[in-house]
Short mmCIF file of C-alpha atoms and ligand atoms in Angstrom, two decimals:
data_model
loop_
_atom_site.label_atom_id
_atom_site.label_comp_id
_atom_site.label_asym_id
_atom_site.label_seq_id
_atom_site.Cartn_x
_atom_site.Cartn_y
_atom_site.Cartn_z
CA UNK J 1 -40.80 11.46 -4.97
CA UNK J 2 -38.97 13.89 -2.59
CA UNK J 3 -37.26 11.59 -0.92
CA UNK J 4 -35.74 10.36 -4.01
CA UNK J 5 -34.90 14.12 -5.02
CA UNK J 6 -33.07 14.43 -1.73
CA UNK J 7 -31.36 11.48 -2.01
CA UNK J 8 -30.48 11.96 -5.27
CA UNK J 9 -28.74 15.58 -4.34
CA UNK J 10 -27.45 13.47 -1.70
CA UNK J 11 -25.72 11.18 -3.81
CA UNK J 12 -24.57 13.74 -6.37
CA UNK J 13 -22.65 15.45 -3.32
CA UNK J 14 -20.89 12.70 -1.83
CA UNK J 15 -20.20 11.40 -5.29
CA UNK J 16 -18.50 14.77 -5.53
CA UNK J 17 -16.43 14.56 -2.82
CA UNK J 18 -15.09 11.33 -3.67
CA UNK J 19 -14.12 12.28 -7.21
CA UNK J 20 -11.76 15.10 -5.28
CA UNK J 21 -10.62 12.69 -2.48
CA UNK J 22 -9.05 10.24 -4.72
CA UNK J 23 -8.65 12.24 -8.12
CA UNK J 24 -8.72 9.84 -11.31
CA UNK J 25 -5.14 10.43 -12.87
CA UNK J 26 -4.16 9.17 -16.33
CA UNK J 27 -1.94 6.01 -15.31
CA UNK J 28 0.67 4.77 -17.84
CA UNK J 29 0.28 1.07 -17.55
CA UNK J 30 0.38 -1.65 -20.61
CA UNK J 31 -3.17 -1.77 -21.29
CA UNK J 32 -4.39 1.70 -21.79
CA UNK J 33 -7.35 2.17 -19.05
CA UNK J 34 -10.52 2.90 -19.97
CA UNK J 35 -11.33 5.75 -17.75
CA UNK J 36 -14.86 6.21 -17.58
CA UNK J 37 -16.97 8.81 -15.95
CA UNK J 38 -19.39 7.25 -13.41
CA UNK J 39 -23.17 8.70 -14.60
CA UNK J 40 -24.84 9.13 -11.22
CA UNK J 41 -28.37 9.01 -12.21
CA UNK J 42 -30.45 7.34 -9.29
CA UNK J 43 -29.39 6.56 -5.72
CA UNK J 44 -27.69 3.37 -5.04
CA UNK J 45 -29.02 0.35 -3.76
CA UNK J 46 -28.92 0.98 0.17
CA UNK J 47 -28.33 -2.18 2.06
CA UNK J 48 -27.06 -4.80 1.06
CA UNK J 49 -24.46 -7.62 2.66
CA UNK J 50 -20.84 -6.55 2.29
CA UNK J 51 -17.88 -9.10 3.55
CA UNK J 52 -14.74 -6.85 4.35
CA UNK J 53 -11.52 -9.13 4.55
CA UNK J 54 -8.21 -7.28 6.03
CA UNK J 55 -4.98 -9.53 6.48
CA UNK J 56 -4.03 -9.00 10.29
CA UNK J 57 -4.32 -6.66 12.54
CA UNK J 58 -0.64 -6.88 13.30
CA UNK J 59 0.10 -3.82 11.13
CA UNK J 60 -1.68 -0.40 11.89
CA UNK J 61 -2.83 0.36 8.61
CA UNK J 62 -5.03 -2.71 8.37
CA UNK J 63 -7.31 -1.80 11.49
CA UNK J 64 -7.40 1.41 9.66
CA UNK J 65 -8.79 0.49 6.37
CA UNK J 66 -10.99 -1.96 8.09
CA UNK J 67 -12.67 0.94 10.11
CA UNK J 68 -12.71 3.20 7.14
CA UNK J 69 -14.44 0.38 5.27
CA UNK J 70 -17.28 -0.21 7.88
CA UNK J 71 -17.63 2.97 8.91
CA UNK J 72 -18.05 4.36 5.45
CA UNK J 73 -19.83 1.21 4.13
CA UNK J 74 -22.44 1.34 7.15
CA UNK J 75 -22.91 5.30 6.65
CA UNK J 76 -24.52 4.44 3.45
CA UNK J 77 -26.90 1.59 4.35
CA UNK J 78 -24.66 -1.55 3.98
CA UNK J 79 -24.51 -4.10 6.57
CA UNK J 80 -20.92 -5.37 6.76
CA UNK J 81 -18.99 -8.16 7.76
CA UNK J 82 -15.52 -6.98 8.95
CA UNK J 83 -12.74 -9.86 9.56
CA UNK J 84 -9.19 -10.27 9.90
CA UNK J 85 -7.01 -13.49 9.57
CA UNK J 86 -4.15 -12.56 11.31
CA UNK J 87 -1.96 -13.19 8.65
CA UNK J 88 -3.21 -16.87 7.79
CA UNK J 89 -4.23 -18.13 4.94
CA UNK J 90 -6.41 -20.97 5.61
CA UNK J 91 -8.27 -18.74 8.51
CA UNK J 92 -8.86 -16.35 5.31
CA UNK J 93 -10.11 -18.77 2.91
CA UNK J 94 -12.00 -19.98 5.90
CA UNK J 95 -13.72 -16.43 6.32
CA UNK J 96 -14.34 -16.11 2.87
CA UNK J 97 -16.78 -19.82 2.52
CA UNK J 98 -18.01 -18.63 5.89
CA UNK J 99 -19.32 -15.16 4.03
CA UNK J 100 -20.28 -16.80 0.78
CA UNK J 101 -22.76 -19.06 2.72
CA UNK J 102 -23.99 -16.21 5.08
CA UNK J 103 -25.37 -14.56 1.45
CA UNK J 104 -22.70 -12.00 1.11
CA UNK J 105 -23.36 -9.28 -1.96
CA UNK J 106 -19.98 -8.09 -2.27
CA UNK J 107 -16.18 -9.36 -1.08
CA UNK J 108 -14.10 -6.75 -0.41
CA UNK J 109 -10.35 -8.61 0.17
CA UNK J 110 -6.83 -7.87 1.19
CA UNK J 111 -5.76 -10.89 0.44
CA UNK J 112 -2.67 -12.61 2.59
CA UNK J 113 -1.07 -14.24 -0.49
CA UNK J 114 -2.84 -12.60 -3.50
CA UNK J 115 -1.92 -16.70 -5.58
CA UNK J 116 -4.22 -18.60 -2.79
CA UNK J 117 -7.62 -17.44 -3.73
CA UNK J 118 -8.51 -19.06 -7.09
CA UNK J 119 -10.33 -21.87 -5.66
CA UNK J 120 -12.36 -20.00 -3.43
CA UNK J 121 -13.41 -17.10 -5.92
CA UNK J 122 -14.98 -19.76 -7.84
CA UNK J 123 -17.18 -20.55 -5.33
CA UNK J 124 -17.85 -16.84 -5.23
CA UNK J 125 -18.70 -15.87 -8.63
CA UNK J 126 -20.96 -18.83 -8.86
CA UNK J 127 -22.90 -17.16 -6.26
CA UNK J 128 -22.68 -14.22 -7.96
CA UNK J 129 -21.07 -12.40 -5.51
CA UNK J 130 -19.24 -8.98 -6.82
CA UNK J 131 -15.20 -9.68 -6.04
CA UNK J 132 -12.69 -6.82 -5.36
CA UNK J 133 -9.26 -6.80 -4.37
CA UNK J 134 -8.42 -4.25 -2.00
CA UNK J 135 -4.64 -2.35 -1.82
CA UNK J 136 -3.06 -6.02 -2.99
CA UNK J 137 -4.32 -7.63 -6.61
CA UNK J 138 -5.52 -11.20 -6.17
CA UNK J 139 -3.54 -13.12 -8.62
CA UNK J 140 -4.04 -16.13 -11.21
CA UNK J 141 -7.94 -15.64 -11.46
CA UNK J 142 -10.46 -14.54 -13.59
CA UNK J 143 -13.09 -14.20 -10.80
CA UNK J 144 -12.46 -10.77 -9.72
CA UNK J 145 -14.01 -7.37 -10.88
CA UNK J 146 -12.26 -5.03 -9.92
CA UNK J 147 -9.04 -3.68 -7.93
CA UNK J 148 -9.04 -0.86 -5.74
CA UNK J 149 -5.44 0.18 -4.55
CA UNK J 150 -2.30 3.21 -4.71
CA UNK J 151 -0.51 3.34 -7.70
CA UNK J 152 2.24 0.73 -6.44
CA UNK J 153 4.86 0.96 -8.92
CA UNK J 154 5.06 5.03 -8.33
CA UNK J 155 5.34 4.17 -4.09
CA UNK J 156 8.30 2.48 -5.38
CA UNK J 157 9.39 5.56 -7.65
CA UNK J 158 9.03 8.01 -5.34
CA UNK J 159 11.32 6.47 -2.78
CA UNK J 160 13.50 6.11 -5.39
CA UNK J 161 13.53 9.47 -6.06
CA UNK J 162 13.57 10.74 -2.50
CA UNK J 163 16.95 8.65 -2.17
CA UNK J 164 18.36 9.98 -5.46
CA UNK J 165 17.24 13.83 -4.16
CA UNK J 166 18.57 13.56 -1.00
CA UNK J 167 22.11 12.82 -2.07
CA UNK J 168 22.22 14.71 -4.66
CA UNK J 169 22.80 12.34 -7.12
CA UNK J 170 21.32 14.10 -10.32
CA UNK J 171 23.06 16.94 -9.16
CA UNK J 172 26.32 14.93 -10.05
CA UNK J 173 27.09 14.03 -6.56
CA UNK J 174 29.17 10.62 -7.26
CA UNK J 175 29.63 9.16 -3.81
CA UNK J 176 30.30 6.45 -3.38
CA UNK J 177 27.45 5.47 -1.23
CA UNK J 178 27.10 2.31 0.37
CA UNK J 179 23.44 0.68 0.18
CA UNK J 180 21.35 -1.98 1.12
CA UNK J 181 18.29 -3.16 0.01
CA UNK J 182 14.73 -4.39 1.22
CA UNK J 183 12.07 -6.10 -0.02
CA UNK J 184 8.21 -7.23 1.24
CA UNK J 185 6.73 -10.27 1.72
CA UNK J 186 7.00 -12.77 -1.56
CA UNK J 187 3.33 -13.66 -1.53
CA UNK J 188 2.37 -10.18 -1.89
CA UNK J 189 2.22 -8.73 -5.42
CA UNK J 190 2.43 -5.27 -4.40
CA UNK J 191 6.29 -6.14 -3.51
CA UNK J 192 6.75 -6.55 -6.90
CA UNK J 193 5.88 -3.51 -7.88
CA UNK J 194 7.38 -1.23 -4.84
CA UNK J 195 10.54 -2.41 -5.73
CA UNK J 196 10.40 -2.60 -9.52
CA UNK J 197 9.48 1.64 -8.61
CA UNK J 198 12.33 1.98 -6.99
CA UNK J 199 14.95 0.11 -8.47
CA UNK J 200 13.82 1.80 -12.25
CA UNK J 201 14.85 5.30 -10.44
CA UNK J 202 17.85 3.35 -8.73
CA UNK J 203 19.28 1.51 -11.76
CA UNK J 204 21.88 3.50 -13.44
CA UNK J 205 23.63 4.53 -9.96
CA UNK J 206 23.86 0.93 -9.16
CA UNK J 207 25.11 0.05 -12.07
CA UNK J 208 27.68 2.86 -12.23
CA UNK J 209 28.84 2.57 -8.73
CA UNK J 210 27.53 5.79 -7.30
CA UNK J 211 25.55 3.49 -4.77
CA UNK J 212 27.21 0.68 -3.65
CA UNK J 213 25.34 -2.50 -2.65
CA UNK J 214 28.04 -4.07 -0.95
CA UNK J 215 26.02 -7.27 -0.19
CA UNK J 216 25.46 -7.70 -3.68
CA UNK J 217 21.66 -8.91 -3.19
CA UNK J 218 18.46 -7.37 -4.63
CA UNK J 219 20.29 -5.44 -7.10
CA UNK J 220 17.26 -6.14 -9.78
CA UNK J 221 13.75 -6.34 -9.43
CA UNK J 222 13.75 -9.84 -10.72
CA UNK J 223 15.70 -11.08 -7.32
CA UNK J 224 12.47 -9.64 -5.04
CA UNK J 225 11.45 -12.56 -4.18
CA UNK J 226 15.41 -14.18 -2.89
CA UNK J 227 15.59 -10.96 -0.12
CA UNK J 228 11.45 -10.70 0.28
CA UNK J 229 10.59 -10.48 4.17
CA UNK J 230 7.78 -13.23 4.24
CA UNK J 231 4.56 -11.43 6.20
CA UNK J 232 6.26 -7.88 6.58
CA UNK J 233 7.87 -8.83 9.72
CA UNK J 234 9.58 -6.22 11.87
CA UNK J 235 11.56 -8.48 13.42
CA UNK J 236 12.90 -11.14 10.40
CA UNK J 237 13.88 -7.40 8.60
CA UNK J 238 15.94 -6.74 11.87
CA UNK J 239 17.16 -9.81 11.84
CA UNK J 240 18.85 -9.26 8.07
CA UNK J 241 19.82 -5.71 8.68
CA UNK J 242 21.82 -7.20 11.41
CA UNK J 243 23.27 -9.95 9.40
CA UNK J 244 24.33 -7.35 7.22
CA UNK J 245 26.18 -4.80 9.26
CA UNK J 246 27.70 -7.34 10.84
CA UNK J 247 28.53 -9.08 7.51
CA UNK J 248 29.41 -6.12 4.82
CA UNK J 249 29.13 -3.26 7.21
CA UNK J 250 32.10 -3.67 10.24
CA UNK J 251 34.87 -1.29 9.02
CA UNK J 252 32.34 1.17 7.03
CA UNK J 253 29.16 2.81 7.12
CA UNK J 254 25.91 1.95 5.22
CA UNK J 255 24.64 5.22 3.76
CA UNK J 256 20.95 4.11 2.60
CA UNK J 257 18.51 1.54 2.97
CA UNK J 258 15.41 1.34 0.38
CA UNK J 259 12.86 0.06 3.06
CA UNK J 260 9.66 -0.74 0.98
CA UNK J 261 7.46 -0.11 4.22
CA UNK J 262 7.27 1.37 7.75
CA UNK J 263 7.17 -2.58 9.51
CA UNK J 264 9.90 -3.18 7.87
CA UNK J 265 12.16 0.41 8.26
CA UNK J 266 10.93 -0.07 12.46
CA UNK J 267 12.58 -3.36 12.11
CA UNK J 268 15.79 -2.12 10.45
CA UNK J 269 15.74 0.90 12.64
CA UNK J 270 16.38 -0.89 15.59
CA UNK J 271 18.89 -2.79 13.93
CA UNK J 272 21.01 0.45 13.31
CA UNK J 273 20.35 1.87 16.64
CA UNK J 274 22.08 -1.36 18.31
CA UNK J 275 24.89 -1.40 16.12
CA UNK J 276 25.59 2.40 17.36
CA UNK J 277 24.04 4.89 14.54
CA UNK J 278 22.45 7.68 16.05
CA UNK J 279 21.10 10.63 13.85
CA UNK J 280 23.16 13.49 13.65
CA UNK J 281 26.46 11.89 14.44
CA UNK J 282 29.65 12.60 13.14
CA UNK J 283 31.11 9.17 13.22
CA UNK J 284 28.00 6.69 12.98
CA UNK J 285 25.60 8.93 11.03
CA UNK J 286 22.15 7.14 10.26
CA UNK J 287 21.36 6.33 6.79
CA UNK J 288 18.72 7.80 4.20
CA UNK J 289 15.80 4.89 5.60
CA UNK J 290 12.60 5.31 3.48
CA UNK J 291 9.20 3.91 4.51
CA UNK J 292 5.51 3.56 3.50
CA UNK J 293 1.82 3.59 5.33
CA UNK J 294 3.08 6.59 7.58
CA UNK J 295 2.45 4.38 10.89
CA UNK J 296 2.49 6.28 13.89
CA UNK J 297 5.46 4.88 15.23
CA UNK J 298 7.55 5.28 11.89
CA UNK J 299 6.11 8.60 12.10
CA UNK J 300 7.79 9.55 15.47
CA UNK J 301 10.99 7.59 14.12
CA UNK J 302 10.82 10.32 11.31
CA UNK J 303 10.28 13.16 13.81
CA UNK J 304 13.26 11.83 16.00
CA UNK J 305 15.56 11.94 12.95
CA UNK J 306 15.96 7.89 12.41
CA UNK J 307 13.49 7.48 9.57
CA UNK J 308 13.33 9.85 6.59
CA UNK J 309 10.64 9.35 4.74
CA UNK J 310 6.77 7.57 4.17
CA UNK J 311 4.69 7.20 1.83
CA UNK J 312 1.47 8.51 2.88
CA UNK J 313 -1.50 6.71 0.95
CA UNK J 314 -4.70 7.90 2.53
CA UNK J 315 -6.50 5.03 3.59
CA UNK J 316 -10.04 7.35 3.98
CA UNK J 317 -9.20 7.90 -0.21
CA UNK J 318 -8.86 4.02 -0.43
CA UNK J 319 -11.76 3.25 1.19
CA UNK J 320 -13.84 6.18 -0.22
CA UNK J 321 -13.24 4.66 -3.87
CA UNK J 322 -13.75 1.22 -2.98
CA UNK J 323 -17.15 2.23 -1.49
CA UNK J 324 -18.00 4.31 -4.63
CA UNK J 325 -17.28 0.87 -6.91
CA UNK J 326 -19.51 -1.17 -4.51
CA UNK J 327 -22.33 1.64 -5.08
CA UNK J 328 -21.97 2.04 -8.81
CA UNK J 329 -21.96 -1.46 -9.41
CA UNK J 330 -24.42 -2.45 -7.40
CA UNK J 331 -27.08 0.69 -8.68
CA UNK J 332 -26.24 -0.87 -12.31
CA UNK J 333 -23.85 2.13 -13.18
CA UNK J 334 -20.30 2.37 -15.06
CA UNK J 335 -17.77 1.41 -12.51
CA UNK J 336 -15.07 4.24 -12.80
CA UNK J 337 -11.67 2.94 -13.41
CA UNK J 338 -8.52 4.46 -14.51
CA UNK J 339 -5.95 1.59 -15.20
CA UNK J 340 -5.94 -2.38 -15.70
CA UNK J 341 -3.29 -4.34 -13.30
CA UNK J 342 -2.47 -7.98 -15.33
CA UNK J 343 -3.09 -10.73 -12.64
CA UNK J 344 -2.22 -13.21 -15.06
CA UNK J 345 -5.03 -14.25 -16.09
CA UNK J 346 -6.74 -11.20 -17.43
CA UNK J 347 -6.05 -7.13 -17.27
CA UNK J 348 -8.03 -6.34 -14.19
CA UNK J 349 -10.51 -3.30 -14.45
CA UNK J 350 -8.99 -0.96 -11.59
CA UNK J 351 -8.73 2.40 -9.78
CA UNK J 352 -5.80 3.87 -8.40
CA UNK J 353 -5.42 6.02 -6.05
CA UNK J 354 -2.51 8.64 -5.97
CA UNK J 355 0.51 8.31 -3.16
CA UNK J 356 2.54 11.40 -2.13
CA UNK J 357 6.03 11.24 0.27
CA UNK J 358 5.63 12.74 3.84
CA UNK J 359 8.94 13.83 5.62
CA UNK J 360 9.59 15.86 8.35
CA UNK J 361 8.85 18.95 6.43
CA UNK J 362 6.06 18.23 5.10
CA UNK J 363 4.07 16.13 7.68
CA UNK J 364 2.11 18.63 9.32
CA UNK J 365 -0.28 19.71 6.15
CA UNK J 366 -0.16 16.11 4.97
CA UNK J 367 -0.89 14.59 8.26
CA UNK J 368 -2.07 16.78 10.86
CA UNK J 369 -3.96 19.64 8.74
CA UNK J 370 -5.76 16.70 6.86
CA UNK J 371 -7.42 15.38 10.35
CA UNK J 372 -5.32 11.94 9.49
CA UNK J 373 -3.27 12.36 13.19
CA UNK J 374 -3.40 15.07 15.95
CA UNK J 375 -0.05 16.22 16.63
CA UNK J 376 -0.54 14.94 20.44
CA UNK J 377 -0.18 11.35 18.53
CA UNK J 378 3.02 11.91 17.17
CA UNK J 379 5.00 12.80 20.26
C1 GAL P 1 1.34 -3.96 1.26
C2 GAL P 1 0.70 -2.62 1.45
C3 GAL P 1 1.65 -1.71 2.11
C4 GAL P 1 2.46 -2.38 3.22
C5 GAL P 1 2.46 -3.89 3.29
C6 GAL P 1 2.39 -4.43 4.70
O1 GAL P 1 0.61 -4.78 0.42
O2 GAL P 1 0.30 -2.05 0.20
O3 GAL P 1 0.93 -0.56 2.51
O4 GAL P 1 2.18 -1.85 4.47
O5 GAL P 1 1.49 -4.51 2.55
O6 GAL P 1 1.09 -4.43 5.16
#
C-alpha cells in the first residue's frame, strides 16, 4: 500500500510538471476541441512495449525527439523500440510490420509521407495497438488515436508576423519589397499548414504590392505543393534560391525569404552568400530569412547575422505530452486533448503544443537559460 501512495505522489508531480511544460491553450480550429482534464487517480501501467518511429536522422531535430522519447519513455518503465528510416518510406512501413509482430503496445510515428500509412495502420489496430502521430498528422485513416504536435498553422503565423514587424509594414511602411517564397516537402502535411500561417499574415501585402514576389510562385497557400522542397532538402532549396537570383534577382535585391524551416533557410543561406549578400552591407544587404526547429547551425547563422529568426518548439514539451497520452491511455484515463486536426477521414483527437520565435535577442532565455543549448554550442 505505500508503495502505491508514493507512486501515486509520484505521478501527481510529474503529471504536474507536464501540465506547465506544454500548457493546454484554447486552439481555434473547425471542430471545437474537447479539452479535457486528465483525472490522475492511480499510477500508470509501468512497462509496457513502445515502438518510436522518427523519419531520418538527417535533420537534428529528429535525433532529438527520438532521445527525448526513449529517454523519457524508459524513465517511466517502458521498454522502447527507437528507429529511424532515413527518409524512406518502404524502410518505415517496413519498421512498423517489424514492431507490430514483435508485440508492440503503442506506435509512436513521424511519419515520412503522412498519405502512406493506411494500409499498415490496419494491421495495427487489428492488433490493437494504440496509434499516435507524432509532430506530422498521418493522413487518410481512421486508425489513429491521437496526434501529438506544435500548433502548425501559428509556426506559420508567427513568421508571418516576424516578417510583417520587421519591416514595418503595419506601421505603414509601403516598400516595395521584393520576396520570395519557400515551401516543405509535399508529402508532409505540416507544410500545409506552415505556409497557410504565413501566407494568412502575408496576404494583403502581396496582394497590394508592398511585397513583391517577383517570381510570381507560391503566392497562395493552395500552390504549396508546385514550390514544396520534396524531403526538406538543404541542398534542392539552394538549388531554387539560386535559380531565382539568377532568374528574377540580377539587377535588384531580394528583401525577404519566408523559409518554412532551418534545412531549408541553411540551404538558401548559402545560396545568398555565393551570390555576394553579406549581412550588414550597404550594397548586397541580406534579406529578412525566417526559420523553424532552432538547429544549431541555423542558430549560429542567426548569431552571425544571416538568419533572423526560428521557431523554437521544445522538443522535451513534445515528447513530455506524448509520454503523458501513452500513460493516460494506457492506465484507462481521459486522454487530455485540446484541438482535433481533420486527416480526412475523421477530426483527430489531439494536443498541441505552443511555438514561440527565437531571434538574436531573445535566444539566450529561450535557449540557453532553459538548459536546451550551452552557449559553448552556439559559437
Ligand atoms: C516538419 C517539422 C518541422 C521541420 C520539417 C523538417 O514536419 O514539423 O519541424 O523541421 O518537418 O523535418
Amino acid at each position: 500500500m505505500y508503495k502505491k501512495i508514493v507512486v501515486v505522489v509520484l505521478v501527481l508531480a510529474m503529471a504536474l510538471s507536464f501540465m506547465v511544460a506544454c500548457q493546454a491553450k484554447e486552439v481555434e480550429t473547425a471542430e471545437p476541441a474537447a479539452t479535457t482534464e486528465a483525472t490522475v487517480e492511480e499510477a500508470p501501467a509501468a512497462g509496457g512495449l513502445v515502438g518510436v518511429l522518427m523519419p531520418t536522422k538527417d535533420l537534428q531535430r529528429w535525433n532529438q525527439d527520438g532521445d527525448n522519447m526513449k529517454s523519457q519513455l524508459e524513465a517511466k518503465g517502458y521498454t522502447v523500440d527507437l528507429q529511424y528510416a532515413n527518409n524512406d518510406v518502404a524502410t518505415q512501413v517496413e519498421q512498423i510490420e517489424n514492431m507490430i509482430t514483435k508485440g508492440v503496445n503503442v506506435l509512436v510515428i513521424a511519419s515520412i509521407d503522412g498519405s502512406a500509412l493506411a494500409n499498415v495502420l490496419e494491421e495495427a489496430k487489428a492488433a490493437d495497438i494504440l496509434v499516435i502521430a507524432y509532430d506530422r498528422l498521418i493522413m487518410d485513416t481512421a486508425n489513429i488515436d491521437y496526434y501529438a504536435t506544435f500548433d502548425n498553422e501559428m509556426v506559420g503565423t508567427i513568421q508571418g508576423q516576424y516578417i510583417v514587424d520587421t519591416l514595418g509594414l503595419a506601421d505603414g511602411n509601403v516598400g516595395p519589397f521584393t520576396m520570395e517564397i519557400f515551401v516543405g516537402s509535399p508529402d508532409d502535411n505540416n507544410a500545409k499548414l506552415f505556409n497557410k500561417g504565413a501566407l494568412d499574415v502575408l496576404a494583403p501585402y502581396i496582394e497590394n504590392g508592398v511585397l513583391d514576389v517577383k517570381s510570381g510562385e507560391g503566392k497562395t497557400n493552395e500552390e504549396w505543393t508546385k514550390i514544396g522542397i520534396l524531403g526538406w532538402k538543404s541542398e534542392d532549396a539552394q538549388a531554387r534560391m539560386e535559380n531565382l537570383l539568377t532568374t528574377y534577382y540580377s539587377d535588384e535585391n531580394i528583401d525577404v525569404v519566408l523559409s518554412p524551416n532551418d534545412s531549408l533557410a541553411q540551404g538558401i543561406t548559402a545560396a545568398l552568400i555565393a551570390a555576394g549578400y553579406e549581412p550588414g552591407s550597404e550594397t548586397k544587404p541580406f534579406p529578412v530569412l525566417t526559420g523553424q526547429d532552432c538547429d544549431v547551425n541555423s542558430m549560429k547563422n542567426i548569431l552571425a547575422g544571416t538568419q533572423s529568426m526560428s521557431i523554437f518548439k521544445d522538443t522535451r514539451d513534445l515528447a513530455a505530452r506524448t509520454v503523458t497520452m501513452v500513460d493516460q491511455y494506457l492506465a484507462g484515463q481521459t486522454v487530455e486533448t485540446n484541438a482535433t486536426y481533420n486527416n480526412n477521414v475523421f477530426e483527430v483527437p489531439s494536443y498541441l503544443c505552443t511555438p514561440v520565435f527565437a531571434d538574436i535577442n531573445n535566444y539566450k532565455e529561450l535557449l540557453i537559460d532553459s538548459g536546451y543549448y550551452t552557449e559553448d554550442q552556439l559559437q
